[in-house]
PDB file of C-alpha atoms in Angstrom:
ATOM      1  CA  UNK Q   1     137.855 118.939 101.921  1.00  0.00           C
ATOM      2  CA  UNK Q   2     136.412 118.528  98.388  1.00  0.00           C
ATOM      3  CA  UNK Q   3     132.655 119.469  97.347  1.00  0.00           C
ATOM      4  CA  UNK Q   4     131.235 117.179  95.256  1.00  0.00           C
ATOM      5  CA  UNK Q   5     130.299 118.918  92.120  1.00  0.00           C
ATOM      6  CA  UNK Q   6     126.517 120.243  91.562  1.00  0.00           C
ATOM      7  CA  UNK Q   7     126.297 119.739  88.328  1.00  0.00           C
ATOM      8  CA  UNK Q   8     127.107 115.755  88.587  1.00  0.00           C
ATOM      9  CA  UNK Q   9     125.271 115.274  92.206  1.00  0.00           C
ATOM     10  CA  UNK Q  10     122.475 118.098  92.222  1.00  0.00           C
ATOM     11  CA  UNK Q  11     120.526 115.961  95.226  1.00  0.00           C
ATOM     12  CA  UNK Q  12     123.417 115.843  97.171  1.00  0.00           C
ATOM     13  CA  UNK Q  13     122.740 116.937 100.890  1.00  0.00           C
ATOM     14  CA  UNK Q  14     126.157 118.405 100.740  1.00  0.00           C
ATOM     15  CA  UNK Q  15     125.069 120.971  98.152  1.00  0.00           C
ATOM     16  CA  UNK Q  16     121.850 121.549 100.182  1.00  0.00           C
ATOM     17  CA  UNK Q  17     121.695 124.501 102.469  1.00  0.00           C
ATOM     18  CA  UNK Q  18     122.860 123.044 105.570  1.00  0.00           C
ATOM     19  CA  UNK Q  19     122.250 123.174 109.901  1.00  0.00           C
ATOM     20  CA  UNK Q  20     122.985 126.277 111.440  1.00  0.00           C
ATOM     21  CA  UNK Q  21     125.661 125.440 113.759  1.00  0.00           C
ATOM     22  CA  UNK Q  22     123.917 127.386 116.773  1.00  0.00           C
ATOM     23  CA  UNK Q  23     121.593 124.044 116.984  1.00  0.00           C
ATOM     24  CA  UNK Q  24     124.004 121.616 117.136  1.00  0.00           C
ATOM     25  CA  UNK Q  25     125.897 124.334 119.972  1.00  0.00           C
ATOM     26  CA  UNK Q  26     122.353 124.460 121.561  1.00  0.00           C
ATOM     27  CA  UNK Q  27     121.992 120.680 121.581  1.00  0.00           C
ATOM     28  CA  UNK Q  28     121.415 119.005 124.615  1.00  0.00           C
ATOM     29  CA  UNK Q  29     122.355 115.377 123.344  1.00  0.00           C
ATOM     30  CA  UNK Q  30     125.859 116.220 123.846  1.00  0.00           C
ATOM     31  CA  UNK Q  31     126.172 115.140 127.306  1.00  0.00           C
ATOM     32  CA  UNK Q  32     124.715 111.889 126.676  1.00  0.00           C
ATOM     33  CA  UNK Q  33     127.684 111.079 124.866  1.00  0.00           C
ATOM     34  CA  UNK Q  34     130.597 108.951 126.671  1.00  0.00           C
ATOM     35  CA  UNK Q  35     133.776 109.933 126.607  1.00  0.00           C
ATOM     36  CA  UNK Q  36     135.780 108.967 123.812  1.00  0.00           C
ATOM     37  CA  UNK Q  37     138.925 106.131 125.297  1.00  0.00           C
ATOM     38  CA  UNK Q  38     142.116 107.409 123.593  1.00  0.00           C
ATOM     39  CA  UNK Q  39     145.551 105.891 123.810  1.00  0.00           C
ATOM     40  CA  UNK Q  40     147.954 107.382 126.337  1.00  0.00           C
ATOM     41  CA  UNK Q  41     151.380 105.901 124.460  1.00  0.00           C
ATOM     42  CA  UNK Q  42     152.459 104.254 121.179  1.00  0.00           C
ATOM     43  CA  UNK Q  43     150.917 104.990 117.632  1.00  0.00           C
ATOM     44  CA  UNK Q  44     147.880 106.373 115.769  1.00  0.00           C
ATOM     45  CA  UNK Q  45     147.307 106.252 112.223  1.00  0.00           C
ATOM     46  CA  UNK Q  46     145.183 108.914 110.865  1.00  0.00           C
ATOM     47  CA  UNK Q  47     143.581 108.469 107.465  1.00  0.00           C
ATOM     48  CA  UNK Q  48     142.054 111.641 105.463  1.00  0.00           C
ATOM     49  CA  UNK Q  49     140.929 111.226 102.048  1.00  0.00           C
ATOM     50  CA  UNK Q  50     141.623 115.073 100.994  1.00  0.00           C
ATOM     51  CA  UNK Q  51     144.339 117.231 102.707  1.00  0.00           C
ATOM     52  CA  UNK Q  52     142.276 119.144 105.563  1.00  0.00           C
ATOM     53  CA  UNK Q  53     139.528 116.477 106.449  1.00  0.00           C
ATOM     54  CA  UNK Q  54     141.926 115.225 109.127  1.00  0.00           C
ATOM     55  CA  UNK Q  55     142.272 118.763 110.717  1.00  0.00           C
ATOM     56  CA  UNK Q  56     138.765 119.547 110.423  1.00  0.00           C
ATOM     57  CA  UNK Q  57     137.398 116.301 111.647  1.00  0.00           C
ATOM     58  CA  UNK Q  58     140.138 115.201 114.214  1.00  0.00           C
ATOM     59  CA  UNK Q  59     142.526 117.739 114.477  1.00  0.00           C
ATOM     60  CA  UNK Q  60     141.980 118.816 118.867  1.00  0.00           C
ATOM     61  CA  UNK Q  61     142.062 115.367 118.905  1.00  0.00           C
ATOM     62  CA  UNK Q  62     145.081 114.787 116.785  1.00  0.00           C
ATOM     63  CA  UNK Q  63     146.437 118.319 119.442  1.00  0.00           C
ATOM     64  CA  UNK Q  64     145.402 115.998 122.263  1.00  0.00           C
ATOM     65  CA  UNK Q  65     147.396 112.862 121.267  1.00  0.00           C
ATOM     66  CA  UNK Q  66     150.130 114.821 120.658  1.00  0.00           C
ATOM     67  CA  UNK Q  67     150.398 116.520 124.045  1.00  0.00           C
ATOM     68  CA  UNK Q  68     150.820 112.734 125.408  1.00  0.00           C
ATOM     69  CA  UNK Q  69     153.509 112.463 123.169  1.00  0.00           C
ATOM     70  CA  UNK Q  70     151.265 109.771 120.909  1.00  0.00           C
ATOM     71  CA  UNK Q  71     152.823 109.072 117.503  1.00  0.00           C
ATOM     72  CA  UNK Q  72     150.748 110.066 114.677  1.00  0.00           C
ATOM     73  CA  UNK Q  73     150.935 108.741 111.003  1.00  0.00           C
ATOM     74  CA  UNK Q  74     149.015 110.882 109.364  1.00  0.00           C
ATOM     75  CA  UNK Q  75     147.896 109.821 105.613  1.00  0.00           C
ATOM     76  CA  UNK Q  76     146.018 111.991 102.505  1.00  0.00           C
ATOM     77  CA  UNK Q  77     144.968 109.462 100.369  1.00  0.00           C
ATOM     78  CA  UNK Q  78     144.214 112.571  97.501  1.00  0.00           C
ATOM     79  CA  UNK Q  79     145.882 115.593  96.833  1.00  0.00           C
ATOM     80  CA  UNK Q  80     142.839 117.443  97.427  1.00  0.00           C
ATOM     81  CA  UNK Q  81     143.571 118.341  93.481  1.00  0.00           C
ATOM     82  CA  UNK Q  82     139.729 118.446  92.711  1.00  0.00           C
ATOM     83  CA  UNK Q  83     138.506 121.075  95.425  1.00  0.00           C
ATOM     84  CA  UNK Q  84     138.185 123.871  92.359  1.00  0.00           C
ATOM     85  CA  UNK Q  85     137.753 122.225  89.027  1.00  0.00           C
ATOM     86  CA  UNK Q  86     137.803 124.754  86.086  1.00  0.00           C
ATOM     87  CA  UNK Q  87     139.786 127.531  88.072  1.00  0.00           C
ATOM     88  CA  UNK Q  88     141.527 130.128  86.172  1.00  0.00           C
ATOM     89  CA  UNK Q  89     143.571 130.874  88.929  1.00  0.00           C
ATOM     90  CA  UNK Q  90     145.318 127.621  89.544  1.00  0.00           C
ATOM     91  CA  UNK Q  91     146.110 124.490  88.125  1.00  0.00           C
ATOM     92  CA  UNK Q  92     145.207 120.832  89.353  1.00  0.00           C
ATOM     93  CA  UNK Q  93     148.969 120.188  89.790  1.00  0.00           C
ATOM     94  CA  UNK Q  94     149.331 123.364  91.729  1.00  0.00           C
ATOM     95  CA  UNK Q  95     146.709 122.867  93.606  1.00  0.00           C
ATOM     96  CA  UNK Q  96     148.219 119.282  94.622  1.00  0.00           C
ATOM     97  CA  UNK Q  97     151.096 121.287  95.633  1.00  0.00           C
ATOM     98  CA  UNK Q  98     149.336 123.847  97.895  1.00  0.00           C
ATOM     99  CA  UNK Q  99     147.254 121.560  99.698  1.00  0.00           C
ATOM    100  CA  UNK Q 100     150.032 119.428 100.904  1.00  0.00           C
ATOM    101  CA  UNK Q 101     151.904 122.482 101.925  1.00  0.00           C
ATOM    102  CA  UNK Q 102     148.965 123.545 103.990  1.00  0.00           C
ATOM    103  CA  UNK Q 103     148.696 120.395 105.362  1.00  0.00           C
ATOM    104  CA  UNK Q 104     152.251 120.209 106.942  1.00  0.00           C
ATOM    105  CA  UNK Q 105     151.721 124.102 108.123  1.00  0.00           C
ATOM    106  CA  UNK Q 106     148.198 122.879 109.844  1.00  0.00           C
ATOM    107  CA  UNK Q 107     150.092 119.737 111.405  1.00  0.00           C
ATOM    108  CA  UNK Q 108     152.599 121.982 112.734  1.00  0.00           C
ATOM    109  CA  UNK Q 109     150.136 123.973 114.568  1.00  0.00           C
ATOM    110  CA  UNK Q 110     148.550 121.028 116.433  1.00  0.00           C
ATOM    111  CA  UNK Q 111     152.174 119.902 117.251  1.00  0.00           C
ATOM    112  CA  UNK Q 112     152.576 116.923 114.970  1.00  0.00           C
ATOM    113  CA  UNK Q 113     155.728 115.722 112.970  1.00  0.00           C
ATOM    114  CA  UNK Q 114     154.929 117.757 109.284  1.00  0.00           C
ATOM    115  CA  UNK Q 115     157.584 114.843 108.372  1.00  0.00           C
ATOM    116  CA  UNK Q 116     155.247 111.907 109.661  1.00  0.00           C
ATOM    117  CA  UNK Q 117     152.518 112.480 106.632  1.00  0.00           C
ATOM    118  CA  UNK Q 118     152.340 109.462 104.147  1.00  0.00           C
ATOM    119  CA  UNK Q 119     150.324 110.648 100.242  1.00  0.00           C
ATOM    120  CA  UNK Q 120     149.354 108.304  98.673  1.00  0.00           C
ATOM    121  CA  UNK Q 121     148.389 110.246  95.547  1.00  0.00           C
ATOM    122  CA  UNK Q 122     144.937 108.102  94.748  1.00  0.00           C
ATOM    123  CA  UNK Q 123     143.101 110.916  92.052  1.00  0.00           C
ATOM    124  CA  UNK Q 124     140.353 113.343  93.682  1.00  0.00           C
ATOM    125  CA  UNK Q 125     137.061 112.396  93.954  1.00  0.00           C
ATOM    126  CA  UNK Q 126     137.623 108.622  92.609  1.00  0.00           C
ATOM    127  CA  UNK Q 127     138.446 107.203  95.467  1.00  0.00           C
ATOM    128  CA  UNK Q 128     135.888 104.452  95.688  1.00  0.00           C
ATOM    129  CA  UNK Q 129     137.266 103.196  92.374  1.00  0.00           C
ATOM    130  CA  UNK Q 130     140.628 102.640  94.194  1.00  0.00           C
ATOM    131  CA  UNK Q 131     139.450 101.495  97.428  1.00  0.00           C
ATOM    132  CA  UNK Q 132     141.423  98.069  97.399  1.00  0.00           C
ATOM    133  CA  UNK Q 133     144.534  99.992  96.266  1.00  0.00           C
ATOM    134  CA  UNK Q 134     143.809 102.460  99.121  1.00  0.00           C
ATOM    135  CA  UNK Q 135     143.493  99.667 101.909  1.00  0.00           C
ATOM    136  CA  UNK Q 136     146.488  97.567 100.446  1.00  0.00           C
ATOM    137  CA  UNK Q 137     148.583 100.517 101.165  1.00  0.00           C
ATOM    138  CA  UNK Q 138     147.057 101.272 104.425  1.00  0.00           C
ATOM    139  CA  UNK Q 139     148.815  97.469 105.710  1.00  0.00           C
ATOM    140  CA  UNK Q 140     152.444  98.129 106.211  1.00  0.00           C
ATOM    141  CA  UNK Q 141     151.690 101.757 107.650  1.00  0.00           C
ATOM    142  CA  UNK Q 142     149.644  99.922 110.069  1.00  0.00           C
ATOM    143  CA  UNK Q 143     152.470  97.797 111.652  1.00  0.00           C
ATOM    144  CA  UNK Q 144     152.853  98.748 115.453  1.00  0.00           C
ATOM    145  CA  UNK Q 145     150.512 100.988 115.880  1.00  0.00           C
ATOM    146  CA  UNK Q 146     147.472 101.193 118.687  1.00  0.00           C
ATOM    147  CA  UNK Q 147     144.364 102.590 116.900  1.00  0.00           C
ATOM    148  CA  UNK Q 148     143.250 103.448 113.373  1.00  0.00           C
ATOM    149  CA  UNK Q 149     141.377 106.800 112.650  1.00  0.00           C
ATOM    150  CA  UNK Q 150     139.588 107.402 109.176  1.00  0.00           C
ATOM    151  CA  UNK Q 151     136.395 109.500 108.023  1.00  0.00           C
ATOM    152  CA  UNK Q 152     133.039 108.494 108.993  1.00  0.00           C
ATOM    153  CA  UNK Q 153     131.500 105.848 105.953  1.00  0.00           C
ATOM    154  CA  UNK Q 154     128.622 107.304 106.313  1.00  0.00           C
ATOM    155  CA  UNK Q 155     129.612 111.092 105.871  1.00  0.00           C
ATOM    156  CA  UNK Q 156     127.340 111.584 102.126  1.00  0.00           C
ATOM    157  CA  UNK Q 157     130.305 111.831 100.088  1.00  0.00           C
ATOM    158  CA  UNK Q 158     131.913 109.218  98.235  1.00  0.00           C
ATOM    159  CA  UNK Q 159     135.368 110.050  98.765  1.00  0.00           C
ATOM    160  CA  UNK Q 160     134.718 110.432 102.708  1.00  0.00           C
ATOM    161  CA  UNK Q 161     132.766 106.874 102.501  1.00  0.00           C
ATOM    162  CA  UNK Q 162     135.504 105.060 100.639  1.00  0.00           C
ATOM    163  CA  UNK Q 163     138.201 106.221 102.727  1.00  0.00           C
ATOM    164  CA  UNK Q 164     136.626 104.815 105.531  1.00  0.00           C
ATOM    165  CA  UNK Q 165     136.141 101.763 103.924  1.00  0.00           C
ATOM    166  CA  UNK Q 166     139.493 101.076 103.113  1.00  0.00           C
ATOM    167  CA  UNK Q 167     140.767 102.306 106.714  1.00  0.00           C
ATOM    168  CA  UNK Q 168     138.326  99.518 108.346  1.00  0.00           C
ATOM    169  CA  UNK Q 169     139.277  96.515 105.616  1.00  0.00           C
ATOM    170  CA  UNK Q 170     143.228  97.557 106.728  1.00  0.00           C
ATOM    171  CA  UNK Q 171     142.298  97.641 110.433  1.00  0.00           C
ATOM    172  CA  UNK Q 172     140.557  94.262 110.201  1.00  0.00           C
ATOM    173  CA  UNK Q 173     143.183  92.823 108.848  1.00  0.00           C
ATOM    174  CA  UNK Q 174     145.641  94.618 111.523  1.00  0.00           C
ATOM    175  CA  UNK Q 175     143.730  93.687 114.373  1.00  0.00           C
ATOM    176  CA  UNK Q 176     143.385  97.304 115.247  1.00  0.00           C
ATOM    177  CA  UNK Q 177     140.561  99.356 116.595  1.00  0.00           C
ATOM    178  CA  UNK Q 178     139.831 101.763 113.993  1.00  0.00           C
ATOM    179  CA  UNK Q 179     137.626 105.176 115.218  1.00  0.00           C
ATOM    180  CA  UNK Q 180     135.372 106.921 112.286  1.00  0.00           C
ATOM    181  CA  UNK Q 181     134.936 110.715 112.170  1.00  0.00           C
ATOM    182  CA  UNK Q 182     132.279 113.103 110.260  1.00  0.00           C
ATOM    183  CA  UNK Q 183     132.781 116.425 108.195  1.00  0.00           C
ATOM    184  CA  UNK Q 184     129.839 116.698 106.050  1.00  0.00           C
ATOM    185  CA  UNK Q 185     127.800 115.098 108.552  1.00  0.00           C
ATOM    186  CA  UNK Q 186     127.376 118.616 110.624  1.00  0.00           C
ATOM    187  CA  UNK Q 187     126.560 120.009 107.633  1.00  0.00           C
ATOM    188  CA  UNK Q 188     123.684 117.862 106.343  1.00  0.00           C
ATOM    189  CA  UNK Q 189     122.422 116.064 109.910  1.00  0.00           C
ATOM    190  CA  UNK Q 190     120.401 117.513 112.621  1.00  0.00           C
ATOM    191  CA  UNK Q 191     120.487 117.159 116.195  1.00  0.00           C
ATOM    192  CA  UNK Q 192     119.258 113.438 117.244  1.00  0.00           C
ATOM    193  CA  UNK Q 193     119.098 112.643 113.577  1.00  0.00           C
ATOM    194  CA  UNK Q 194     117.770 109.274 113.314  1.00  0.00           C
ATOM    195  CA  UNK Q 195     120.475 108.450 110.234  1.00  0.00           C
ATOM    196  CA  UNK Q 196     122.878 109.268 112.054  1.00  0.00           C
ATOM    197  CA  UNK Q 197     124.013 106.361 115.014  1.00  0.00           C
ATOM    198  CA  UNK Q 198     124.638 108.226 117.905  1.00  0.00           C
ATOM    199  CA  UNK Q 199     124.702 104.751 120.570  1.00  0.00           C
ATOM    200  CA  UNK Q 200     128.320 104.639 118.768  1.00  0.00           C
ATOM    201  CA  UNK Q 201     129.095 107.916 119.507  1.00  0.00           C
ATOM    202  CA  UNK Q 202     131.916 109.078 121.687  1.00  0.00           C
ATOM    203  CA  UNK Q 203     132.940 112.665 122.201  1.00  0.00           C
ATOM    204  CA  UNK Q 204     136.229 114.561 122.675  1.00  0.00           C
ATOM    205  CA  UNK Q 205     136.412 117.817 124.795  1.00  0.00           C
ATOM    206  CA  UNK Q 206     138.983 119.999 123.559  1.00  0.00           C
ATOM    207  CA  UNK Q 207     139.824 122.513 126.112  1.00  0.00           C
ATOM    208  CA  UNK Q 208     140.358 126.370 125.063  1.00  0.00           C
ATOM    209  CA  UNK Q 209     144.532 125.877 124.237  1.00  0.00           C
ATOM    210  CA  UNK Q 210     143.756 123.187 122.234  1.00  0.00           C
ATOM    211  CA  UNK Q 211     141.054 124.495 120.224  1.00  0.00           C
ATOM    212  CA  UNK Q 212     142.919 127.574 119.854  1.00  0.00           C
ATOM    213  CA  UNK Q 213     145.436 125.551 118.779  1.00  0.00           C
ATOM    214  CA  UNK Q 214     143.148 123.851 116.017  1.00  0.00           C
ATOM    215  CA  UNK Q 215     141.836 127.092 114.743  1.00  0.00           C
ATOM    216  CA  UNK Q 216     145.362 127.959 114.140  1.00  0.00           C
ATOM    217  CA  UNK Q 217     145.593 125.039 111.979  1.00  0.00           C
ATOM    218  CA  UNK Q 218     142.309 125.435 110.369  1.00  0.00           C
ATOM    219  CA  UNK Q 219     143.440 129.435 109.298  1.00  0.00           C
ATOM    220  CA  UNK Q 220     146.167 127.558 107.293  1.00  0.00           C
ATOM    221  CA  UNK Q 221     144.004 126.066 104.532  1.00  0.00           C
ATOM    222  CA  UNK Q 222     143.423 129.368 102.841  1.00  0.00           C
ATOM    223  CA  UNK Q 223     143.098 127.864  99.205  1.00  0.00           C
ATOM    224  CA  UNK Q 224     139.878 126.422 101.200  1.00  0.00           C
ATOM    225  CA  UNK Q 225     138.779 129.342 103.353  1.00  0.00           C
ATOM    226  CA  UNK Q 226     139.308 131.803 101.312  1.00  0.00           C
ATOM    227  CA  UNK Q 227     138.349 132.391  97.637  1.00  0.00           C
ATOM    228  CA  UNK Q 228     141.194 131.850  95.040  1.00  0.00           C
ATOM    229  CA  UNK Q 229     139.973 134.300  93.207  1.00  0.00           C
ATOM    230  CA  UNK Q 230     136.787 136.454  91.413  1.00  0.00           C
ATOM    231  CA  UNK Q 231     134.286 134.241  89.771  1.00  0.00           C
ATOM    232  CA  UNK Q 232     132.094 130.865  91.426  1.00  0.00           C
ATOM    233  CA  UNK Q 233     134.603 128.444  90.382  1.00  0.00           C
ATOM    234  CA  UNK Q 234     136.944 130.070  92.476  1.00  0.00           C
ATOM    235  CA  UNK Q 235     134.616 130.659  95.720  1.00  0.00           C
ATOM    236  CA  UNK Q 236     135.902 128.858  99.500  1.00  0.00           C
ATOM    237  CA  UNK Q 237     134.907 125.671  99.475  1.00  0.00           C
ATOM    238  CA  UNK Q 238     134.644 126.299 103.246  1.00  0.00           C
ATOM    239  CA  UNK Q 239     133.004 129.407 104.130  1.00  0.00           C
ATOM    240  CA  UNK Q 240     132.626 130.404 107.847  1.00  0.00           C
ATOM    241  CA  UNK Q 241     129.122 128.932 108.329  1.00  0.00           C
ATOM    242  CA  UNK Q 242     130.584 125.972 107.326  1.00  0.00           C
ATOM    243  CA  UNK Q 243     134.022 126.154 109.543  1.00  0.00           C
ATOM    244  CA  UNK Q 244     131.838 126.724 112.458  1.00  0.00           C
ATOM    245  CA  UNK Q 245     130.719 123.135 113.013  1.00  0.00           C
ATOM    246  CA  UNK Q 246     134.437 122.358 112.964  1.00  0.00           C
ATOM    247  CA  UNK Q 247     135.822 124.775 115.551  1.00  0.00           C
ATOM    248  CA  UNK Q 248     133.717 124.069 118.459  1.00  0.00           C
ATOM    249  CA  UNK Q 249     134.740 122.261 121.987  1.00  0.00           C
ATOM    250  CA  UNK Q 250     134.063 118.996 120.923  1.00  0.00           C
ATOM    251  CA  UNK Q 251     134.678 116.570 118.346  1.00  0.00           C
ATOM    252  CA  UNK Q 252     132.895 113.231 118.283  1.00  0.00           C
ATOM    253  CA  UNK Q 253     134.318 109.772 116.812  1.00  0.00           C
ATOM    254  CA  UNK Q 254     132.514 107.079 116.112  1.00  0.00           C
ATOM    255  CA  UNK Q 255     133.328 103.100 116.848  1.00  0.00           C
TER     256      UNK Q 255
END
């Protein structure tokens, strides 16, 4: 996950205080969401704008699919090198290498083969400018797949939305269904929020052992969940109150 820079997007709801996770957990609307229909065989292509998006929004489901024997191809569009602009501790190139290593370790925790990771090396924060390139790169990866999963196209994060649009375009060309997972939505939206298409939302319950695997995977993203060093430039991108949204017993997909 890369948070938009506050000085370039002061009105961005991602920069504003987020919704308390306690409100989400108390929401009566969970039971109204139908359960997602997931493959039991074949291959699923999981697309992420940054290394960690797929684990935060879809990691538990990936663990469920891996247990079923479903083959997973993971596509990281950017290397996440923009998560700490101006850092005095690590360079963008160093951060890119670090985040790739973190993702491989996280995939291992989920039971996903890290060797199935594909990195497109699109510049962080610039996915929209490379959307056609991303769609073209995804197209051959979808051959023989059963399903494509990508970030939600209304997540109020430019890279996430562009990643979702590119995945949808490639999926249409391949004649495949595409499901979308939210990441930042849990921060800026509220339970029952009319801006969210709940009628298309499907839930994936995570058994305790799967949630434990997801927790272990999230813990691998040390560069994102802990400060790189002293000072605001080195602050954690994902403080505990943000992580709480992604460590509940349910994940959500839009279809």
